[in-house]
Amino acid sequence: MTITDDAPADGSTMAETVGEATTERIGDADWWRTAVVYQVYPRSFSDSDGDGVGDLAGVRGRLPYLHELGVDAIWFTPWYSSPLADGGYDVADYRTIDPVLGSLEEAELLIVQARELGIRTIVDIVPNHVSDRHAWFQDALAAAPGSPERDRFWFRQGRGVDGSLPPTDWESSFGGGTWTRTTDQDGTPGEWYLHLFAPEQPDLNWQNADVRAEHEDVLRFWFDRGAAGVRIDSAGLPVKDPSLPDMRGVSGYGAGEHPHLDRDELHDIYRAWRRVADSYDEPRVLVAEVWLADADRFAAYLRPDEIHTAFNFDFMTGPWRADAVRAVIDATLRSHAPVGAPATWVLSNHDITRPVTRLGRAETSFSFDAKRFGTPTDRALGERRARAAALLAAGLPGVLYVYQGDELGLPEVEDLPRESITDPMHFRSGGVDPGRDGCRVPLPWTSTGSAFGFSPDGASTTPWLPQPRDWGPLSVQAQSQDPSSMLSLYRSALRLRRAEPALRSERFSWVPQRASGVLSFARGDDLICIVNFGPHDHALEPDADILLASAPLVGGALPPDTAVWLRRRPGAAHPAPPETALHPSDQQRS
Ligand code: GLC
C-alpha cells in the first residue's frame, strides 16, 4: 500500500482551499485514489434541445454546476448508439454517440471542457454483451452454425430431440431464461444464443480472439479521445465455463467454478486492459462493477496489475444500523489493504432505490429480489438519514461516488405511469418488479418552468420519464438559495473534503464510543466523524469545533440519524486512544 501523504509525489500543488478553483488536482497521478466521482445518466441530466431527453450539450451547459459541486470526475452511463433495450447497456456501436444524445464531436468537446474545469471523464464499457443490433451479432445471425462470426457469441444447438429445449437451465437476472432460439434463413428454427440479461443483449465469447482485440481497441479509442478511465459493466460475468453445465441442483460452487461468475480467466483479460491503461503518459484508470459475496475474491480484481477500484456494493446495500455499517467498513478496509487499492463508498446508482426513499423504510437494506416497492416510506426520516449517510460516506478514506440527483435528495419515483416505464427488469418480471426507472427521472434544475428547467424554456415535449409535480422545491435553483438544503450540505462536504488534507489521506481509525448505536472515527490527527444511528441524543465532546453537521445539533448533542464532522482543538484531551488502526498508514504513523 502506498502511503499517500498530503503532497503528491509529482510535486503538483494540492493547496486547494474552500471555494477556490479545483483545477490543481489535475496534475495528480493518484487522483483516482481519493476522487469524488459523479455519475451522470445522460438521458436524465439536462436536455439542451427540448426533445425531452437529456443530451451531451445539456451536460456541457451544466459543467459549472458540477465544478461548483466539487467533483473530480464524471462517469457517464453508456452514451453510445443503442436501441435502448436496457437503457443503453445494449451497445450497438462503441465508436458512435447515440444521435439523441449528440455526436462524437460533442463528446470530445465535453471531455475537453470538463477537463478545463478539472473534471475527468470516465466512460462505460460493457464487455459481457452487445446489442442484438451490433454489426457482429447481425453478421452472426446471417452466418452459418460453426462460422467464425457465430464463434464471437455463444450459439448452441438446443436440447431434446428437435432441439427445442435451451442448452442450459440458467436463469437471467432480468427474469426468465438466458437463451433465445434463432430462425434460419429458410424459416426453420435454428441455434440458440446465450444472453445473461435481455434477449436483446447477446453475450460475447471471451475465448474468441476478436472479442479481446476489439475491446482493447475500444479502450484505446476512448483513451485517445481523453477519457481518463472506464467503468467496466458486469465485470464478473464475461467469462463462461465452455462446457456450459446446468446449475439446477448444484448447492454451491468452489472458488472460480461458477459457470459464469468470477471465473479465474477474467484476471488475464483485466491485466491486458491494465497494460493498455498504463501505456498512456497519464495512465488511465479502470473501475469495476463486481457483485461478489467473497471479499477476498473481490479484492483479487484490485491487485496492482489489474483494476484500480471497484464499487463497494456491500456498503450501498446494507442496513442503516451502526453494527452493520461498522462491519462493512471494517471488512472493506481489511480486504482492500493487502492489495493496496483504495475503497469506494457508494450510496446508490441508476439500478438502486434512491437513498431518501430506501432509508425512510422500516427495512433499510436493498436487494433486487426483495425490492420493497410500495412499502411505506417516512420521507422526513429518509432524508435525515440520507444526509447523515452522505457525511459518513464522504468522511471515509477512498473514493466517493455520487449518483446524479442524490445531491438534491431526490426520492424514488414510485408512481410512474406504466406506459412510461422502459426498464426490461419490469417487463421480464411480468410487471411484478417495478424496475429501475424510478431512480432515473430527469433532474429538476429550476423551481418552475418547462420540466423544472430540465428542458429549455418553452419546450413543448415532456421529459421521457415524467417528473413529480412537487419537485420545484427540490430543484438546484431552490436548494442553492437554502443553506440548509441537501445540495448545500453536499457542496460544503465536498469543499471540506478538498480543503482538509486528513480527509484525502488514507488515515483512518475508530474512536471508541460508550453509546451503542454511535460510530466515531478519526481521520488524521484531529478530524473526527461521528454518526448517531441510535434513538437518543449523543453528547459531543466540548473541546471541538464543528466543521459540518447533517442536521442542527441540540444543546451540543448529536440527535438521532445525524452525522457531524468536527475538529478537536489543539491540546484537547483525546477521549480515548484509537481502538483499531486498520490501515497500514495508521500503523506506520503511530
Ligand atoms: C449493469 C448495469 C445495469 C445493466 C446491467 C446489464 O448491472 O448497471 O444497468 O442493466 O449491467 O448491462
Coordinates of N, CA and C in Angstrom, one line a residue, residues 221-358:
F221 N -9.6 3.7 -28.3 CA -10.5 4.7 -29.0 C -10.9 5.8 -28.0
W222 N -11.3 5.4 -26.8 CA -11.8 6.5 -25.9 C -10.6 7.1 -25.1
F223 N -9.6 6.3 -24.8 CA -8.5 6.9 -24.1 C -7.8 7.9 -25.0
D224 N -7.7 7.6 -26.3 CA -7.1 8.6 -27.2 C -7.9 9.9 -27.3
R225 N -9.2 9.8 -27.0 CA -10.0 11.0 -27.0 C -10.1 11.7 -25.6
G226 N -9.2 11.2 -24.8 CA -9.1 12.0 -23.5 C -9.9 11.4 -22.3
A227 N -10.6 10.3 -22.6 CA -11.3 9.7 -21.4 C -10.2 9.2 -20.4
A228 N -10.5 9.6 -19.1 CA -9.5 9.3 -18.1 C -9.6 7.9 -17.5
G229 N -10.7 7.2 -17.9 CA -10.8 5.8 -17.4 C -12.1 5.2 -17.9
V230 N -12.3 3.9 -17.6 CA -13.5 3.3 -17.9 C -14.1 2.6 -16.7
R231 N -15.5 2.6 -16.7 CA -16.2 1.8 -15.7 C -16.6 0.5 -16.4
I232 N -16.3 -0.6 -15.8 CA -16.5 -1.9 -16.5 C -17.8 -2.5 -16.0
D233 N -18.7 -2.6 -16.9 CA -20.1 -3.1 -16.6 C -20.0 -4.6 -16.3
S234 N -20.7 -5.1 -15.3 CA -20.9 -6.5 -15.0 C -19.6 -7.3 -15.2
A235 N -18.5 -6.7 -14.5 CA -17.2 -7.2 -14.8 C -16.9 -8.6 -14.3
G236 N -17.8 -9.2 -13.5 CA -17.6 -10.6 -13.1 C -18.2 -11.6 -14.0
L237 N -18.8 -11.2 -15.1 CA -19.6 -12.1 -15.8 C -19.1 -12.6 -17.2
P238 N -18.2 -11.8 -17.8 CA -17.9 -12.1 -19.2 C -17.4 -13.6 -19.5
V239 N -16.6 -14.2 -18.7 CA -16.1 -15.5 -19.0 C -17.0 -16.6 -18.6
K240 N -17.3 -17.6 -19.4 CA -18.2 -18.7 -19.1 C -17.4 -20.0 -19.1
D241 N -17.9 -21.0 -18.4 CA -17.4 -22.3 -18.5 C -17.8 -22.9 -19.8
P242 N -16.9 -23.2 -20.7 CA -17.2 -23.6 -22.1 C -18.0 -24.9 -22.1
S243 N -18.0 -25.6 -21.1 CA -18.8 -26.9 -21.1 C -20.3 -26.6 -20.8
L244 N -20.6 -25.3 -20.5 CA -22.0 -24.9 -20.2 C -22.8 -25.8 -19.4
P245 N -22.4 -26.0 -18.1 CA -23.1 -27.0 -17.3 C -24.4 -26.4 -16.7
D246 N -25.4 -27.3 -16.5 CA -26.6 -26.8 -15.8 C -26.3 -26.4 -14.4
M247 N -27.2 -25.6 -13.9 CA -26.9 -25.1 -12.5 C -27.9 -25.6 -11.5
R248 N -29.1 -26.1 -12.0 CA -30.1 -26.5 -11.0 C -29.6 -27.7 -10.2
G249 N -29.9 -27.7 -8.9 CA -29.5 -28.9 -8.1 C -28.0 -28.7 -7.6
V250 N -27.3 -27.8 -8.1 CA -25.9 -27.6 -7.5 C -26.0 -26.7 -6.3
S251 N -25.5 -27.1 -5.1 CA -25.8 -26.4 -3.9 C -24.8 -25.2 -3.8
G252 N -23.7 -25.3 -4.4 CA -22.7 -24.2 -4.3 C -21.5 -24.5 -5.2
Y253 N -20.7 -23.5 -5.3 CA -19.5 -23.6 -6.2 C -18.2 -23.3 -5.5
G254 N -17.2 -24.0 -5.8 CA -15.9 -23.7 -5.3 C -15.4 -22.4 -6.0
A255 N -14.3 -21.8 -5.4 CA -13.8 -20.5 -5.9 C -13.5 -20.7 -7.4
G256 N -14.0 -19.8 -8.2 CA -13.8 -19.8 -9.6 C -14.5 -20.8 -10.4
E257 N -15.4 -21.6 -9.8 CA -16.0 -22.7 -10.5 C -17.4 -22.4 -11.0
H258 N -18.0 -21.3 -10.6 CA -19.3 -21.0 -11.1 C -19.3 -20.9 -12.6
P259 N -20.4 -21.4 -13.3 CA -20.3 -21.4 -14.8 C -20.2 -20.0 -15.4
H260 N -20.6 -19.0 -14.8 CA -20.5 -17.7 -15.5 C -20.2 -16.5 -14.5
L261 N -19.7 -16.7 -13.3 CA -19.4 -15.6 -12.4 C -18.0 -15.8 -11.8
D262 N -17.3 -14.7 -11.9 CA -16.0 -14.7 -11.2 C -15.1 -15.9 -11.6
R263 N -15.0 -16.1 -12.9 CA -14.1 -17.2 -13.4 C -12.7 -16.7 -13.4
D264 N -11.7 -17.6 -13.1 CA -10.3 -17.1 -12.9 C -9.8 -16.5 -14.2
E265 N -10.3 -16.9 -15.3 CA -9.7 -16.4 -16.6 C -10.0 -14.9 -16.8
L266 N -10.9 -14.3 -16.0 CA -11.2 -12.9 -16.1 C -9.9 -12.0 -15.8
H267 N -9.1 -12.6 -14.9 CA -8.0 -11.7 -14.5 C -7.0 -11.4 -15.6
D268 N -6.9 -12.4 -16.5 CA -6.0 -12.2 -17.6 C -6.5 -11.0 -18.5
I269 N -7.8 -11.0 -18.7 CA -8.4 -10.0 -19.5 C -8.1 -8.6 -18.9
Y270 N -8.4 -8.5 -17.6 CA -8.2 -7.2 -17.0 C -6.8 -6.8 -16.9
R271 N -5.9 -7.8 -16.8 CA -4.5 -7.4 -16.8 C -4.1 -6.8 -18.1
A272 N -4.6 -7.4 -19.2 CA -4.4 -6.8 -20.5 C -4.9 -5.4 -20.6
W273 N -6.1 -5.2 -20.0 CA -6.7 -3.9 -20.1 C -5.8 -2.9 -19.3
R274 N -5.3 -3.4 -18.2 CA -4.4 -2.5 -17.4 C -3.2 -2.1 -18.1
R275 N -2.7 -3.0 -18.9 CA -1.5 -2.7 -19.7 C -1.9 -1.6 -20.7
V276 N -3.1 -1.7 -21.3 CA -3.5 -0.6 -22.2 C -3.6 0.7 -21.4
A277 N -4.2 0.7 -20.3 CA -4.4 1.9 -19.5 C -3.1 2.5 -19.0
D278 N -2.1 1.6 -18.7 CA -0.8 2.1 -18.2 C 0.1 2.6 -19.4
S279 N -0.3 2.3 -20.6 CA 0.5 2.7 -21.7 C 0.4 4.2 -22.0
Y280 N -0.5 4.9 -21.4 CA -0.6 6.4 -21.6 C 0.2 7.2 -20.7
D281 N 0.7 8.4 -21.1 CA 1.5 9.2 -20.3 C 0.8 9.5 -19.0
E282 N -0.5 9.9 -19.1 CA -1.2 9.9 -17.8 C -2.0 8.6 -17.8
P283 N -1.6 7.6 -17.0 CA -2.3 6.3 -17.0 C -3.7 6.5 -16.8
R284 N -4.5 5.7 -17.6 CA -6.0 5.7 -17.4 C -6.4 4.7 -16.3
V285 N -7.6 4.9 -15.8 CA -8.0 4.1 -14.7 C -9.2 3.2 -15.0
L286 N -9.3 2.1 -14.3 CA -10.3 1.1 -14.5 C -11.1 1.0 -13.2
V287 N -12.5 1.0 -13.3 CA -13.3 0.8 -12.1 C -14.3 -0.3 -12.5
A288 N -14.4 -1.3 -11.6 CA -15.3 -2.4 -12.0 C -16.6 -2.5 -11.2
E289 N -17.6 -2.9 -11.9 CA -18.8 -3.3 -11.3 C -18.8 -4.8 -11.0
V290 N -18.4 -5.2 -9.8 CA -18.4 -6.6 -9.5 C -19.3 -6.9 -8.3
W291 N -20.3 -7.7 -8.4 CA -21.1 -8.1 -7.3 C -20.6 -9.5 -6.8
L292 N -19.9 -9.5 -5.7 CA -19.3 -10.8 -5.2 C -19.5 -10.8 -3.7
A293 N -19.9 -12.0 -3.2 CA -20.0 -12.1 -1.7 C -18.7 -12.3 -1.1
D294 N -17.7 -12.9 -1.7 CA -16.4 -13.2 -1.1 C -15.5 -12.0 -1.2
A295 N -15.1 -11.5 -0.1 CA -14.3 -10.2 -0.1 C -12.9 -10.5 -0.7
D296 N -12.4 -11.6 -0.4 CA -11.0 -11.9 -1.0 C -11.0 -12.1 -2.5
R297 N -12.1 -12.7 -3.0 CA -12.2 -12.9 -4.4 C -12.4 -11.5 -5.1
F298 N -13.2 -10.7 -4.4 CA -13.4 -9.3 -4.8 C -12.1 -8.5 -4.9
A299 N -11.3 -8.6 -3.8 CA -10.1 -7.9 -3.8 C -9.1 -8.4 -4.8
A300 N -9.2 -9.6 -5.2 CA -8.3 -10.1 -6.2 C -8.3 -9.3 -7.5
Y301 N -9.5 -8.8 -7.8 CA -9.6 -7.9 -9.1 C -8.8 -6.6 -8.9
L302 N -8.5 -6.3 -7.7 CA -7.8 -5.0 -7.4 C -6.3 -5.1 -7.2
R303 N -5.8 -6.2 -7.6 CA -4.3 -6.3 -7.4 C -3.6 -5.3 -8.3
P304 N -2.4 -5.0 -7.9 CA -1.7 -3.8 -8.6 C -1.7 -3.8 -10.1
D305 N -1.7 -5.0 -10.7 CA -1.6 -5.1 -12.2 C -3.0 -5.3 -12.8
E306 N -4.1 -5.1 -12.0 CA -5.4 -5.3 -12.6 C -6.2 -4.0 -12.5
I307 N -7.4 -4.1 -11.9 CA -8.4 -3.0 -11.9 C -8.0 -2.1 -10.8
H308 N -8.2 -0.8 -11.0 CA -7.8 0.2 -9.9 C -8.7 0.2 -8.7
T309 N -10.0 0.2 -9.0 CA -11.0 0.3 -7.9 C -12.3 -0.5 -8.4
A310 N -13.1 -0.8 -7.4 CA -14.4 -1.5 -7.7 C -15.5 -0.9 -6.8
F311 N -16.7 -1.0 -7.3 CA -17.8 -0.4 -6.5 C -18.0 -1.3 -5.2
N312 N -18.3 -0.6 -4.1 CA -18.5 -1.2 -2.8 C -20.0 -1.4 -2.6
F313 N -20.5 -2.5 -3.2 CA -22.0 -2.7 -3.1 C -22.4 -3.1 -1.7
D314 N -21.6 -3.7 -0.9 CA -22.0 -4.1 0.4 C -22.3 -2.9 1.3
F315 N -21.6 -1.8 1.0 CA -21.8 -0.5 1.7 C -23.2 0.0 1.3
M316 N -23.4 -0.1 0.0 CA -24.6 0.5 -0.6 C -25.9 -0.2 -0.2
T317 N -25.8 -1.5 -0.1 CA -27.0 -2.3 0.1 C -27.3 -2.7 1.5
G318 N -26.4 -2.4 2.4 CA -26.5 -2.8 3.8 C -27.6 -2.0 4.6
P319 N -28.0 -2.5 5.7 CA -29.0 -1.7 6.5 C -28.4 -0.5 7.2
W320 N -29.2 0.4 7.6 CA -28.8 1.6 8.3 C -28.8 1.3 9.8
R321 N -27.7 0.6 10.2 CA -27.5 0.2 11.6 C -26.1 0.3 12.0
A322 N -25.7 0.8 13.1 CA -24.3 1.1 13.5 C -23.5 -0.2 13.3
D323 N -24.0 -1.3 13.9 CA -23.1 -2.5 13.9 C -22.9 -3.0 12.4
A324 N -24.0 -2.9 11.6 CA -23.8 -3.4 10.2 C -22.9 -2.5 9.4
V325 N -23.1 -1.2 9.6 CA -22.2 -0.2 8.9 C -20.8 -0.4 9.3
R326 N -20.5 -0.5 10.6 CA -19.2 -0.7 11.0 C -18.6 -2.0 10.5
A327 N -19.4 -3.1 10.5 CA -18.8 -4.4 9.9 C -18.5 -4.2 8.5
V328 N -19.3 -3.5 7.7 CA -18.9 -3.3 6.3 C -17.7 -2.5 6.1
I329 N -17.6 -1.4 6.9 CA -16.3 -0.6 6.8 C -15.1 -1.4 7.1
D330 N -15.2 -2.1 8.2 CA -14.1 -3.0 8.6 C -13.7 -4.0 7.5
A331 N -14.7 -4.7 7.0 CA -14.4 -5.7 6.0 C -13.9 -5.1 4.8
T332 N -14.4 -3.9 4.4 CA -13.9 -3.2 3.2 C -12.4 -2.9 3.4
L333 N -12.1 -2.2 4.5 CA -10.7 -1.8 4.6 C -9.7 -3.0 4.8
R334 N -10.2 -4.0 5.5 CA -9.4 -5.2 5.7 C -9.1 -5.9 4.3
S335 N -10.1 -6.0 3.5 CA -9.9 -6.7 2.2 C -9.1 -5.9 1.2
H336 N -9.2 -4.5 1.3 CA -8.5 -3.7 0.3 C -7.0 -3.5 0.6
A337 N -6.7 -3.5 1.9 CA -5.4 -3.2 2.4 C -4.3 -4.1 1.7
P338 N -4.5 -5.4 1.7 CA -3.4 -6.2 1.2 C -3.1 -6.0 -0.3
V339 N -4.1 -5.6 -1.1 CA -3.8 -5.3 -2.5 C -3.5 -3.9 -2.8
G340 N -3.5 -3.0 -1.7 CA -3.1 -1.6 -1.9 C -4.1 -0.8 -2.7
A341 N -5.4 -1.3 -2.8 CA -6.4 -0.5 -3.5 C -7.2 0.4 -2.6
P342 N -7.6 1.6 -3.1 CA -8.5 2.4 -2.2 C -9.9 1.8 -2.2
A343 N -10.6 2.0 -1.1 CA -12.0 1.6 -1.1 C -12.9 2.6 -1.9
T344 N -14.0 2.1 -2.2 CA -15.0 3.1 -2.8 C -16.2 3.1 -1.9
W345 N -16.9 4.2 -1.8 CA -18.1 4.4 -1.0 C -19.2 4.8 -1.9
V346 N -20.2 4.0 -2.0 CA -21.3 4.2 -3.0 C -22.6 4.1 -2.2
L347 N -23.5 5.1 -2.4 CA -24.8 5.1 -1.7 C -25.9 4.7 -2.6
S348 N -25.7 4.9 -3.9 CA -26.7 4.5 -4.9 C -26.2 4.6 -6.3
N349 N -27.0 4.2 -7.2 CA -26.7 4.3 -8.6 C -28.0 4.2 -9.5
H350 N -27.8 4.1 -10.8 CA -29.0 4.0 -11.6 C -29.8 2.7 -11.5
D351 N -29.3 1.8 -10.7 CA -30.0 0.5 -10.6 C -30.7 0.3 -9.2
I352 N -30.5 1.3 -8.3 CA -30.8 1.1 -6.9 C -31.9 2.1 -6.4
T353 N -32.7 1.7 -5.5 CA -33.7 2.6 -4.9 C -33.0 3.8 -4.3
R354 N -33.5 5.0 -4.6 CA -32.9 6.3 -4.1 C -32.8 6.2 -2.5
P355 N -31.6 6.7 -2.0 CA -31.4 6.6 -0.5 C -32.5 7.3 0.3
V356 N -33.0 8.4 -0.2 CA -34.0 9.2 0.6 C -35.3 8.3 0.8
T357 N -35.6 7.5 -0.2 CA -36.7 6.6 -0.1 C -36.3 5.3 0.7
R358 N -35.2 4.7 0.4 CA -34.8 3.4 1.0 C -34.6 3.6 2.5

